[in-house]
Coordinates of N, CA and C in Angstrom, one line a residue:
Chain A
X1 N 0.8 -1.2 0.0 CA 0.0 0.0 0.0 C 0.9 1.2 0.0
X2 N 0.5 2.2 -0.7 CA 1.3 3.5 -0.8 C 1.2 4.2 0.5
X3 N 2.3 4.6 1.0 CA 2.4 5.3 2.3 C 2.1 6.8 2.2
X4 N 2.6 7.4 1.1 CA 2.5 8.8 0.9 C 1.9 9.0 -0.5
X5 N 0.8 9.8 -0.5 CA 0.1 10.0 -1.7 C 0.1 11.5 -2.0
X6 N 0.6 11.9 -3.2 CA 0.5 13.2 -3.7 C -0.3 13.1 -5.0
X7 N -1.5 13.6 -5.0 CA -2.5 13.4 -6.1 C -2.3 14.4 -7.2
X8 N -1.5 15.4 -7.0 CA -1.4 16.5 -8.0 C -0.1 16.4 -8.7
X9 N 0.0 15.8 -9.9 CA 1.3 15.7 -10.6 C 1.8 17.1 -10.9
X10 N 0.9 18.1 -11.2 CA 1.4 19.4 -11.6 C 0.4 20.5 -11.1
X11 N 0.9 21.6 -10.7 CA 0.1 22.7 -10.2 C 0.6 24.0 -10.8
X12 N -0.3 24.9 -11.1 CA 0.1 26.3 -11.6 C -0.4 27.3 -10.6
X13 N 0.4 28.3 -10.4 CA -0.1 29.4 -9.6 C 0.5 30.7 -10.1
X14 N -0.2 31.8 -9.9 CA 0.3 33.1 -10.3 C 1.1 33.7 -9.2
X15 N 2.1 34.4 -9.7 CA 3.0 35.1 -8.7 C 2.2 35.9 -7.7
X16 N 2.7 35.8 -6.4 CA 2.1 36.5 -5.3 C 0.8 35.8 -4.8
X17 N 0.3 34.8 -5.4 CA -0.8 34.1 -4.9 C -0.4 33.0 -4.0
X18 N -1.3 32.4 -3.2 CA -1.0 31.3 -2.3 C -1.4 30.0 -3.1
X19 N -0.7 28.9 -2.7 CA -1.0 27.6 -3.3 C -0.9 26.5 -2.3
X20 N -1.7 25.5 -2.4 CA -1.7 24.4 -1.5 C -1.4 23.1 -2.3
X21 N -0.3 22.4 -1.8 CA 0.1 21.2 -2.4 C -0.4 20.0 -1.4
X22 N -1.1 19.1 -2.0 CA -1.7 18.1 -1.1 C -0.8 16.9 -0.8
X23 N -1.0 16.3 0.3 CA -0.3 15.1 0.8 C -1.1 14.4 1.8
X24 N -1.4 13.1 1.5 CA -2.0 12.2 2.5 C -1.0 11.1 2.8
X25 N -1.2 10.5 3.9 CA -0.2 9.5 4.4 C -1.0 8.4 5.0
X26 N -0.3 7.3 5.2 CA -0.9 6.1 5.8 C 0.2 5.5 6.7
X27 N -0.1 5.4 8.0 CA 0.7 4.7 9.0 C -0.1 4.2 10.1
X28 N 0.4 3.2 10.8 CA -0.2 2.7 12.0 C 0.6 3.2 13.2
X29 N 1.8 3.8 13.0 CA 2.6 4.3 14.1 C 1.9 5.5 14.7
X30 N 2.1 5.6 16.0 CA 1.6 6.8 16.7 C 2.6 7.9 16.7
X31 N 3.9 7.6 16.5 CA 4.9 8.6 16.5 C 5.5 8.6 15.1
X32 N 5.4 9.7 14.4 CA 5.9 9.8 13.0 C 6.2 11.3 12.7
X33 N 6.9 11.5 11.7 CA 7.2 12.8 11.2 C 6.9 13.0 9.8
X34 N 6.5 14.2 9.4 CA 6.2 14.5 8.0 C 7.1 15.7 7.6
X35 N 7.6 15.5 6.3 CA 8.5 16.5 5.8 C 8.0 16.9 4.4
X36 N 8.5 18.1 4.1 CA 8.3 18.6 2.7 C 9.7 19.1 2.2
X37 N 10.0 18.7 1.0 CA 11.3 19.1 0.3 C 10.9 19.7 -1.0
X38 N 11.8 20.6 -1.4 CA 11.7 21.2 -2.7 C 12.9 20.8 -3.5
X39 N 12.7 20.4 -4.8 CA 13.7 20.0 -5.7 C 13.7 20.8 -6.9
X40 N 14.6 21.8 -7.0 CA 14.6 22.6 -8.3 C 15.3 21.7 -9.4
X41 N 15.4 22.3 -10.6 CA 15.9 21.5 -11.7 C 17.3 21.1 -11.5
X42 N 18.0 21.7 -10.6 CA 19.4 21.4 -10.4 C 19.5 20.0 -9.7
X43 N 18.5 19.5 -9.1 CA 18.5 18.2 -8.5 C 18.6 18.1 -7.0
X44 N 19.1 19.2 -6.4 CA 19.3 19.1 -4.9 C 17.9 19.0 -4.2
X45 N 17.9 18.4 -3.1 CA 16.7 18.3 -2.2 C 16.9 19.3 -1.1
X46 N 16.0 20.3 -1.1 CA 16.0 21.4 -0.1 C 14.9 21.1 1.0
X47 N 15.3 21.0 2.2 CA 14.4 20.8 3.3 C 13.6 22.1 3.5
X48 N 12.3 22.0 3.6 CA 11.4 23.1 3.8 C 10.8 23.2 5.2
X49 N 10.2 22.1 5.6 CA 9.4 22.2 6.8 C 9.1 20.8 7.3
X50 N 8.9 20.7 8.7 CA 8.7 19.4 9.4 C 7.5 19.5 10.3
X51 N 6.8 18.4 10.4 CA 5.7 18.4 11.4 C 5.8 17.0 12.1
X52 N 5.8 17.1 13.4 CA 5.8 15.8 14.2 C 4.4 15.5 14.5
X53 N 4.1 14.2 14.7 CA 2.8 13.7 14.9 C 2.2 14.2 16.2
X54 N 3.0 14.5 17.1 CA 2.5 15.0 18.4 C 2.4 16.5 18.5
X55 N 2.9 17.2 17.5 CA 2.8 18.6 17.5 C 1.4 19.1 17.4
X56 N 1.0 19.9 18.3 CA -0.4 20.4 18.3 C -0.6 21.6 17.4
X57 N 0.4 22.3 17.1 CA 0.3 23.4 16.2 C 0.9 23.1 14.9
X58 N 0.3 23.7 13.8 CA 0.8 23.5 12.5 C 2.2 24.2 12.4
X59 N 3.1 23.5 11.7 CA 4.5 24.0 11.5 C 4.4 25.2 10.5
X60 N 5.3 26.2 10.8 CA 5.4 27.3 9.8 C 6.9 27.6 9.7
X61 N 7.3 28.0 8.5 CA 8.7 28.4 8.2 C 8.6 29.5 7.2
X62 N 8.6 30.7 7.6 CA 8.5 31.8 6.6 C 7.3 31.7 5.8
X63 N 7.4 31.6 4.5 CA 6.2 31.6 3.6 C 5.6 30.2 3.5
X64 N 6.2 29.2 4.2 CA 5.7 27.8 4.1 C 5.0 27.5 5.4
X65 N 3.9 26.9 5.3 CA 3.1 26.4 6.4 C 2.6 25.0 6.1
X66 N 2.4 24.2 7.1 CA 2.0 22.8 6.9 C 0.6 22.7 7.6
X67 N -0.4 22.4 6.8 CA -1.8 22.2 7.3 C -1.9 20.8 7.7
X68 N -1.7 20.5 9.0 CA -1.7 19.1 9.5 C -3.1 18.8 10.0
X69 N -3.7 17.8 9.4 CA -5.0 17.3 9.9 C -4.8 15.8 10.2
X70 N -4.6 15.5 11.5 CA -4.2 14.2 11.9 C -5.3 13.2 11.6
X71 N -6.5 13.5 11.9 CA -7.6 12.6 11.8 C -7.8 12.2 10.3
X72 N -7.5 13.1 9.4 CA -7.7 12.9 8.0 C -6.4 12.4 7.4
X73 N -5.3 12.3 8.2 CA -4.0 11.9 7.7 C -3.6 12.7 6.5
X74 N -3.7 14.0 6.7 CA -3.2 14.8 5.6 C -2.2 15.9 6.1
X75 N -1.3 16.2 5.3 CA -0.2 17.2 5.7 C 0.1 18.1 4.5
X76 N -0.8 18.9 4.2 CA -0.7 19.8 3.0 C 0.3 20.9 3.2
X77 N 1.0 21.2 2.2 CA 2.0 22.4 2.2 C 1.3 23.6 1.6
X78 N 1.3 24.7 2.3 CA 0.8 26.0 1.8 C 2.0 26.9 1.6
X79 N 2.1 27.4 0.4 CA 3.1 28.4 0.1 C 2.3 29.7 -0.1
X80 N 2.7 30.7 0.7 CA 2.0 32.0 0.5 C 2.9 32.9 -0.3
X81 N 2.2 33.9 -1.0 CA 2.9 34.9 -1.8 C 3.9 34.2 -2.7
X82 N 3.5 33.4 -3.6 CA 4.4 32.6 -4.5 C 5.3 33.5 -5.2
X83 N 6.5 33.0 -5.4 CA 7.6 33.7 -6.2 C 8.0 32.8 -7.4
X84 N 8.5 33.4 -8.4 CA 9.0 32.7 -9.6 C 10.0 31.6 -9.2
X85 N 10.8 31.9 -8.2 CA 11.8 30.9 -7.8 C 11.2 29.7 -7.0
X86 N 9.9 29.7 -6.8 CA 9.3 28.6 -6.1 C 9.0 27.5 -7.1
X87 N 9.1 27.8 -8.4 CA 8.9 26.7 -9.4 C 9.9 25.6 -9.2
X88 N 9.4 24.4 -9.0 CA 10.2 23.2 -8.7 C 9.3 22.0 -8.5
X89 N 9.9 20.9 -8.2 CA 9.2 19.7 -7.7 C 9.1 19.8 -6.2
X90 N 8.0 19.4 -5.7 CA 7.9 19.3 -4.2 C 7.5 17.9 -3.8
X91 N 8.2 17.4 -2.8 CA 8.0 16.1 -2.3 C 7.6 16.1 -0.9
X92 N 6.6 15.3 -0.6 CA 6.1 15.1 0.8 C 6.8 13.8 1.2
X93 N 7.2 13.7 2.5 CA 7.8 12.5 2.9 C 7.4 12.2 4.4
X94 N 7.5 11.0 4.8 CA 7.2 10.6 6.1 C 8.3 9.7 6.7
X95 N 8.6 9.9 7.9 CA 9.5 9.0 8.6 C 8.7 8.1 9.5
X96 N 8.9 6.8 9.3 CA 8.3 5.8 10.2 C 9.4 4.9 10.6
X97 N 9.2 4.2 11.7 CA 10.2 3.4 12.3 C 10.6 2.2 11.3
X98 N 11.9 2.0 11.1 CA 12.3 0.9 10.3 C 13.0 -0.1 11.2
X99 N 13.9 0.3 12.0 CA 14.5 -0.5 13.0 C 14.5 0.3 14.3
X100 N 14.9 -0.3 15.4 CA 14.9 0.4 16.6 C 15.8 1.5 16.6
X101 N 17.0 1.4 15.9 CA 18.0 2.4 16.0 C 18.0 3.3 14.8
X102 N 17.0 3.2 14.0 CA 17.0 4.2 12.9 C 15.6 4.2 12.3
X103 N 15.5 5.0 11.3 CA 14.2 5.0 10.6 C 14.5 5.6 9.2
X104 N 13.5 5.6 8.3 CA 13.8 6.0 7.0 C 12.7 6.9 6.5
X105 N 13.0 7.8 5.5 CA 12.0 8.6 4.9 C 11.4 7.9 3.7
X106 N 10.1 8.0 3.6 CA 9.3 7.4 2.5 C 8.7 8.6 1.8
X107 N 9.0 8.7 0.5 CA 8.6 9.8 -0.3 C 7.4 9.6 -1.2
X108 N 6.6 10.7 -1.4 CA 5.6 10.6 -2.3 C 6.1 10.8 -3.7
X109 N 5.2 10.8 -4.7 CA 5.7 10.9 -6.1 C 6.0 12.3 -6.6
X110 N 5.6 13.3 -5.8 CA 6.0 14.7 -6.1 C 4.9 15.4 -6.8
X111 N 4.9 16.8 -6.7 CA 4.1 17.7 -7.4 C 5.0 18.7 -8.1
X112 N 4.8 18.9 -9.3 CA 5.6 20.0 -10.0 C 4.8 21.3 -10.0
X113 N 5.4 22.2 -9.3 CA 4.7 23.6 -9.2 C 5.4 24.5 -10.2
X114 N 4.5 25.2 -10.9 CA 5.0 26.3 -11.8 C 4.3 27.6 -11.5
X115 N 5.2 28.6 -11.2 CA 4.7 29.9 -10.9 C 4.8 30.8 -12.1
X116 N 3.8 31.4 -12.5 CA 3.8 32.3 -13.7 C 3.6 33.7 -13.3
X117 N 4.2 34.7 -14.1 CA 4.1 36.1 -13.7 C 2.7 36.6 -13.8
Chain B
X1 N 22.1 23.6 10.2 CA 21.9 22.4 9.5 C 23.2 21.9 8.9
X2 N 23.3 20.6 8.7 CA 24.5 20.0 8.1 C 24.8 20.4 6.7
X3 N 26.0 20.6 6.4 CA 26.4 21.0 5.0 C 27.0 19.7 4.4
X4 N 26.5 19.3 3.3 CA 26.8 18.0 2.7 C 27.3 18.3 1.3
X5 N 28.5 17.7 0.9 CA 29.0 17.8 -0.4 C 29.1 16.4 -1.0
X6 N 29.0 16.4 -2.3 CA 29.1 15.1 -3.1 C 30.0 15.3 -4.3
X7 N 30.8 14.3 -4.5 CA 31.6 14.3 -5.7 C 31.5 13.0 -6.5
X8 N 31.4 12.9 -7.8 CA 31.3 14.1 -8.6 C 29.9 14.6 -8.6
X9 N 29.7 15.8 -9.2 CA 28.3 16.3 -9.3 C 27.5 15.7 -10.4
X10 N 28.3 15.3 -11.4 CA 27.7 14.6 -12.5 C 28.7 13.8 -13.3
X11 N 28.3 12.7 -14.0 CA 29.3 12.0 -14.8 C 28.5 11.2 -15.8
X12 N 29.2 11.0 -16.9 CA 28.7 10.1 -18.0 C 29.6 8.9 -18.1
X13 N 29.1 7.7 -18.0 CA 29.9 6.5 -17.9 C 29.5 5.5 -19.0
X14 N 30.4 4.7 -19.3 CA 30.1 3.6 -20.2 C 29.6 2.4 -19.5
X15 N 28.7 1.7 -20.2 CA 28.2 0.4 -19.7 C 29.3 -0.5 -19.3
X16 N 29.1 -1.2 -18.1 CA 30.0 -2.2 -17.6 C 31.1 -1.6 -16.7
X17 N 31.2 -0.3 -16.6 CA 32.2 0.3 -15.7 C 31.6 0.6 -14.4
X18 N 32.4 1.1 -13.4 CA 31.9 1.4 -12.1 C 32.3 2.8 -11.7
X19 N 31.5 3.4 -10.9 CA 31.7 4.8 -10.4 C 31.5 4.8 -8.9
X20 N 32.4 5.5 -8.3 CA 32.4 5.7 -6.8 C 32.0 7.2 -6.5
X21 N 31.0 7.3 -5.8 CA 30.4 8.7 -5.4 C 30.8 8.9 -3.9
X22 N 31.4 10.1 -3.7 CA 31.8 10.5 -2.4 C 30.8 11.4 -1.7
X23 N 30.6 11.3 -0.4 CA 29.7 12.1 0.3 C 30.5 12.6 1.6
X24 N 30.6 13.9 1.8 CA 31.3 14.5 2.9 C 30.4 15.4 3.7
X25 N 30.4 15.3 5.0 CA 29.5 16.1 5.8 C 30.4 16.9 6.7
X26 N 30.0 18.1 7.0 CA 30.8 19.1 7.8 C 30.7 18.8 9.3
X27 N 30.0 17.8 9.8 CA 29.9 17.5 11.2 C 29.7 16.0 11.3
X28 N 30.0 15.5 12.5 CA 29.9 14.1 12.7 C 28.4 13.6 12.8
X29 N 28.1 12.6 12.1 CA 26.7 12.1 12.1 C 26.8 10.6 12.2
X30 N 25.8 10.0 12.9 CA 25.7 8.6 13.1 C 25.3 7.9 11.9
X31 N 24.1 8.4 11.3 CA 23.5 7.7 10.2 C 23.7 8.4 8.9
X32 N 24.1 7.7 7.9 CA 24.1 8.3 6.5 C 23.3 7.4 5.7
X33 N 22.6 8.0 4.7 CA 21.7 7.3 3.9 C 22.0 7.6 2.4
X34 N 21.8 6.6 1.6 CA 22.0 6.7 0.1 C 20.7 6.5 -0.6
X35 N 20.3 7.5 -1.4 CA 19.0 7.4 -2.2 C 19.3 7.4 -3.6
X36 N 18.4 6.8 -4.4 CA 18.4 6.9 -5.8 C 17.2 7.5 -6.3
X37 N 17.3 8.4 -7.3 CA 16.1 9.0 -8.0 C 16.2 8.8 -9.5
X38 N 15.5 7.8 -10.0 CA 15.5 7.6 -11.4 C 14.7 8.7 -12.1
X39 N 15.0 8.9 -13.4 CA 14.4 10.0 -14.1 C 12.9 10.1 -14.0
X40 N 12.4 11.3 -13.6 CA 11.0 11.5 -13.4 C 10.3 10.8 -12.2
X41 N 11.1 10.2 -11.4 CA 10.6 9.4 -10.3 C 10.9 10.0 -8.9
X42 N 10.4 9.4 -7.9 CA 10.6 9.9 -6.6 C 11.9 9.2 -6.0
X43 N 12.2 9.5 -4.8 CA 13.5 9.0 -4.2 C 13.2 7.6 -3.6
X44 N 14.2 6.7 -3.7 CA 14.1 5.4 -3.2 C 15.4 5.2 -2.3
X45 N 15.2 4.7 -1.1 CA 16.4 4.4 -0.3 C 17.1 3.2 -0.8
X46 N 18.4 3.3 -0.9 CA 19.3 2.2 -1.3 C 19.7 1.5 -0.1
X47 N 20.3 2.2 0.8 CA 20.9 1.6 2.0 C 21.2 2.7 3.1
X48 N 21.3 2.2 4.3 CA 21.7 3.0 5.5 C 23.1 2.6 5.9
X49 N 23.9 3.6 6.2 CA 25.3 3.3 6.5 C 25.6 3.8 7.9
X50 N 26.0 2.9 8.7 CA 26.5 3.3 10.1 C 28.0 3.2 10.1
X51 N 28.7 4.1 10.8 CA 30.1 4.0 10.9 C 30.5 2.7 11.6
X52 N 31.5 2.0 11.0 CA 32.0 0.8 11.7 C 31.2 -0.4 11.6
X53 N 30.2 -0.4 10.8 CA 29.4 -1.6 10.5 C 29.0 -1.7 9.1
X54 N 28.6 -2.9 8.7 CA 28.1 -3.1 7.3 C 26.9 -2.3 7.0
X55 N 26.8 -1.8 5.8 CA 25.6 -1.1 5.4 C 24.4 -2.0 5.4
X56 N 23.2 -1.5 5.6 CA 22.0 -2.2 5.6 C 21.2 -1.8 4.3
X57 N 20.9 -2.8 3.5 CA 20.4 -2.5 2.2 C 18.9 -2.8 2.2
X58 N 18.2 -2.0 1.4 CA 16.7 -2.1 1.2 C 16.5 -3.2 0.2
X59 N 15.2 -3.6 0.2 CA 14.8 -4.7 -0.8 C 15.0 -4.2 -2.2
X60 N 15.7 -5.1 -3.0 CA 15.9 -4.7 -4.4 C 17.3 -4.2 -4.6
X61 N 18.1 -3.9 -3.6 CA 19.4 -3.4 -3.7 C 20.4 -4.4 -3.0
X62 N 21.5 -4.7 -3.6 CA 22.5 -5.7 -3.0 C 23.9 -5.1 -3.0
X63 N 24.6 -5.6 -2.1 CA 26.0 -5.1 -1.8 C 26.9 -5.2 -3.0
X64 N 26.8 -6.3 -3.7 CA 27.6 -6.5 -4.9 C 27.5 -5.4 -5.9
X65 N 26.3 -4.9 -6.1 CA 25.9 -3.9 -7.1 C 26.2 -2.5 -6.5
X66 N 26.0 -2.3 -5.2 CA 26.1 -0.9 -4.6 C 26.9 -1.0 -3.3
X67 N 28.2 -1.4 -3.4 CA 29.0 -1.4 -2.2 C 29.2 0.0 -1.6
X68 N 29.1 0.0 -0.3 CA 29.2 1.3 0.5 C 30.3 1.2 1.5
X69 N 31.0 2.3 1.6 CA 32.0 2.4 2.7 C 31.6 3.5 3.6
X70 N 32.0 3.3 4.9 CA 31.7 4.4 5.9 C 32.9 4.4 6.9
X71 N 34.0 4.9 6.5 CA 35.2 4.8 7.3 C 35.2 5.7 8.5
X72 N 34.4 6.8 8.5 CA 34.4 7.6 9.7 C 33.0 8.3 9.8
X73 N 32.9 9.2 10.8 CA 31.6 9.8 11.0 C 31.2 11.0 10.1
X74 N 32.1 11.3 9.2 CA 31.8 12.5 8.3 C 31.9 12.1 6.8
X75 N 32.1 10.8 6.5 CA 32.4 10.5 5.1 C 31.8 9.1 4.8
X76 N 31.3 9.0 3.5 CA 30.8 7.7 3.0 C 31.0 7.7 1.5
X77 N 31.1 6.5 0.9 CA 31.2 6.4 -0.5 C 30.1 5.3 -0.9
X78 N 29.6 5.5 -2.1 CA 28.7 4.6 -2.7 C 29.3 4.3 -4.1
X79 N 29.4 3.0 -4.4 CA 29.9 2.6 -5.7 C 28.8 2.0 -6.5
X80 N 28.6 2.4 -7.7 CA 27.6 1.8 -8.6 C 28.5 0.9 -9.6
X81 N 28.3 -0.4 -9.4 CA 29.2 -1.4 -10.1 C 28.5 -1.9 -11.4
X82 N 29.4 -2.2 -12.3 CA 29.0 -2.9 -13.6 C 27.7 -2.2 -14.1
X83 N 27.9 -0.9 -14.4 CA 26.7 -0.1 -14.7 C 26.0 -0.4 -16.0
X84 N 24.7 -0.2 -16.0 CA 23.9 -0.4 -17.2 C 23.1 0.9 -17.4
X85 N 22.5 1.2 -18.5 CA 21.7 2.4 -18.7 C 20.6 2.5 -17.7
X86 N 20.1 1.4 -17.1 CA 19.1 1.5 -16.1 C 19.6 2.2 -14.8
X87 N 20.9 2.2 -14.6 CA 21.4 2.9 -13.4 C 21.5 4.4 -13.6
X88 N 21.1 4.9 -14.7 CA 21.1 6.4 -14.9 C 20.1 7.0 -13.9
X89 N 20.6 7.8 -13.0 CA 19.8 8.4 -11.9 C 20.5 9.5 -11.3
X90 N 19.8 10.1 -10.4 CA 20.5 11.0 -9.4 C 20.7 10.2 -8.1
X91 N 21.9 10.2 -7.6 CA 22.2 9.5 -6.4 C 22.5 10.6 -5.3
X92 N 21.8 10.5 -4.2 CA 21.8 11.5 -3.2 C 22.2 10.8 -1.8
X93 N 23.1 11.5 -1.1 CA 23.4 11.0 0.2 C 22.6 12.0 1.2
X94 N 22.4 11.5 2.3 CA 21.5 12.2 3.3 C 21.9 11.9 4.7
X95 N 21.8 12.8 5.6 CA 22.1 12.6 7.0 C 20.9 13.1 7.9
X96 N 20.9 12.5 9.1 CA 19.9 13.0 10.1 C 20.6 13.9 11.1
X97 N 19.9 14.9 11.6 CA 20.5 15.7 12.7 C 19.4 15.9 13.7
X98 N 19.7 15.9 14.9 CA 18.7 16.1 16.0 C 18.7 15.1 17.0
X99 N 17.9 15.3 18.0 CA 17.8 14.3 19.1 C 16.4 13.8 19.1
X100 N 16.2 12.6 19.6 CA 14.9 12.0 19.7 C 14.2 11.7 18.4
X101 N 12.9 11.6 18.4 CA 12.2 11.1 17.2 C 12.1 12.2 16.1
X102 N 12.4 13.4 16.4 CA 12.1 14.5 15.5 C 13.4 15.0 14.8
X103 N 14.1 14.1 14.3 CA 15.3 14.4 13.6 C 15.0 15.0 12.2
X104 N 15.7 16.1 11.9 CA 15.6 16.6 10.5 C 16.5 15.8 9.7
X105 N 16.2 15.8 8.4 CA 17.1 15.0 7.4 C 17.4 15.9 6.3
X106 N 18.7 16.0 6.0 CA 19.3 16.9 5.0 C 19.9 16.1 3.9
X107 N 19.9 16.6 2.7 CA 20.4 15.9 1.5 C 21.6 16.7 0.9
X108 N 22.5 15.9 0.3 CA 23.6 16.5 -0.5 C 23.0 17.0 -1.8
X109 N 23.9 17.6 -2.6 CA 23.4 18.2 -3.9 C 23.1 17.1 -4.9
X110 N 23.5 15.9 -4.7 CA 23.3 14.8 -5.7 C 24.4 14.7 -6.7
X111 N 24.4 13.5 -7.2 CA 25.3 13.1 -8.3 C 24.4 12.6 -9.5
X112 N 24.5 13.3 -10.6 CA 23.7 13.0 -11.7 C 24.5 12.1 -12.6
X113 N 24.1 10.8 -12.7 CA 24.8 9.8 -13.5 C 24.0 9.4 -14.7
X114 N 24.8 9.4 -15.8 CA 24.2 9.0 -17.1 C 25.1 7.8 -17.6
X115 N 24.5 6.7 -17.9 CA 25.2 5.5 -18.4 C 24.8 5.3 -19.8
X116 N 25.8 5.2 -20.7 CA 25.6 5.1 -22.1 C 25.6 3.6 -22.5

């Protein structure tokens, strides 16, 4: 079963507008973490934001916020005031326990965001 | 956050040859991870590398094809052996930083490999 689902292969947004990128997840763990990464065309993976399963407040980092709805198992990324430089692939990821001494990130298939003037 | 560098940044290789990718971190880390991203795809974990022990490989990846070294807490190498065009991918190393269950995870800039 797919653990992380990103249903939007591509999104368009006009500069200065807000955009929401969807992410749903599936886990039976009580303790887990959710991540969003940005991957520009250069290929590097840029960490954006993190949400822990026990965090009561939604995570925010500058123009990025994570709309965490635990009961619905969703962790949508909201980018406010979009900029042309936000055009990139965006990946949602979840950390679940792999072994007692470590864990691994499981990635969604990504959403390609294009910001137009 | 950890600063991670990888060498080479990209390479074009012939079928049947091998390439070793280096990953250097600016701080000591316990766990290092190697991921593969095939063209147009998401990231897949190849293996987890602890210093001083054998790497642990994910299903579908074997040590003979992807040998890994982890000689110290700041460095690791991944070798892609006997390459075929199907190995053309971006290879990324990654490290965890933090305490407890809420470790952040950072990635290197990646190595873009093309196999002809």
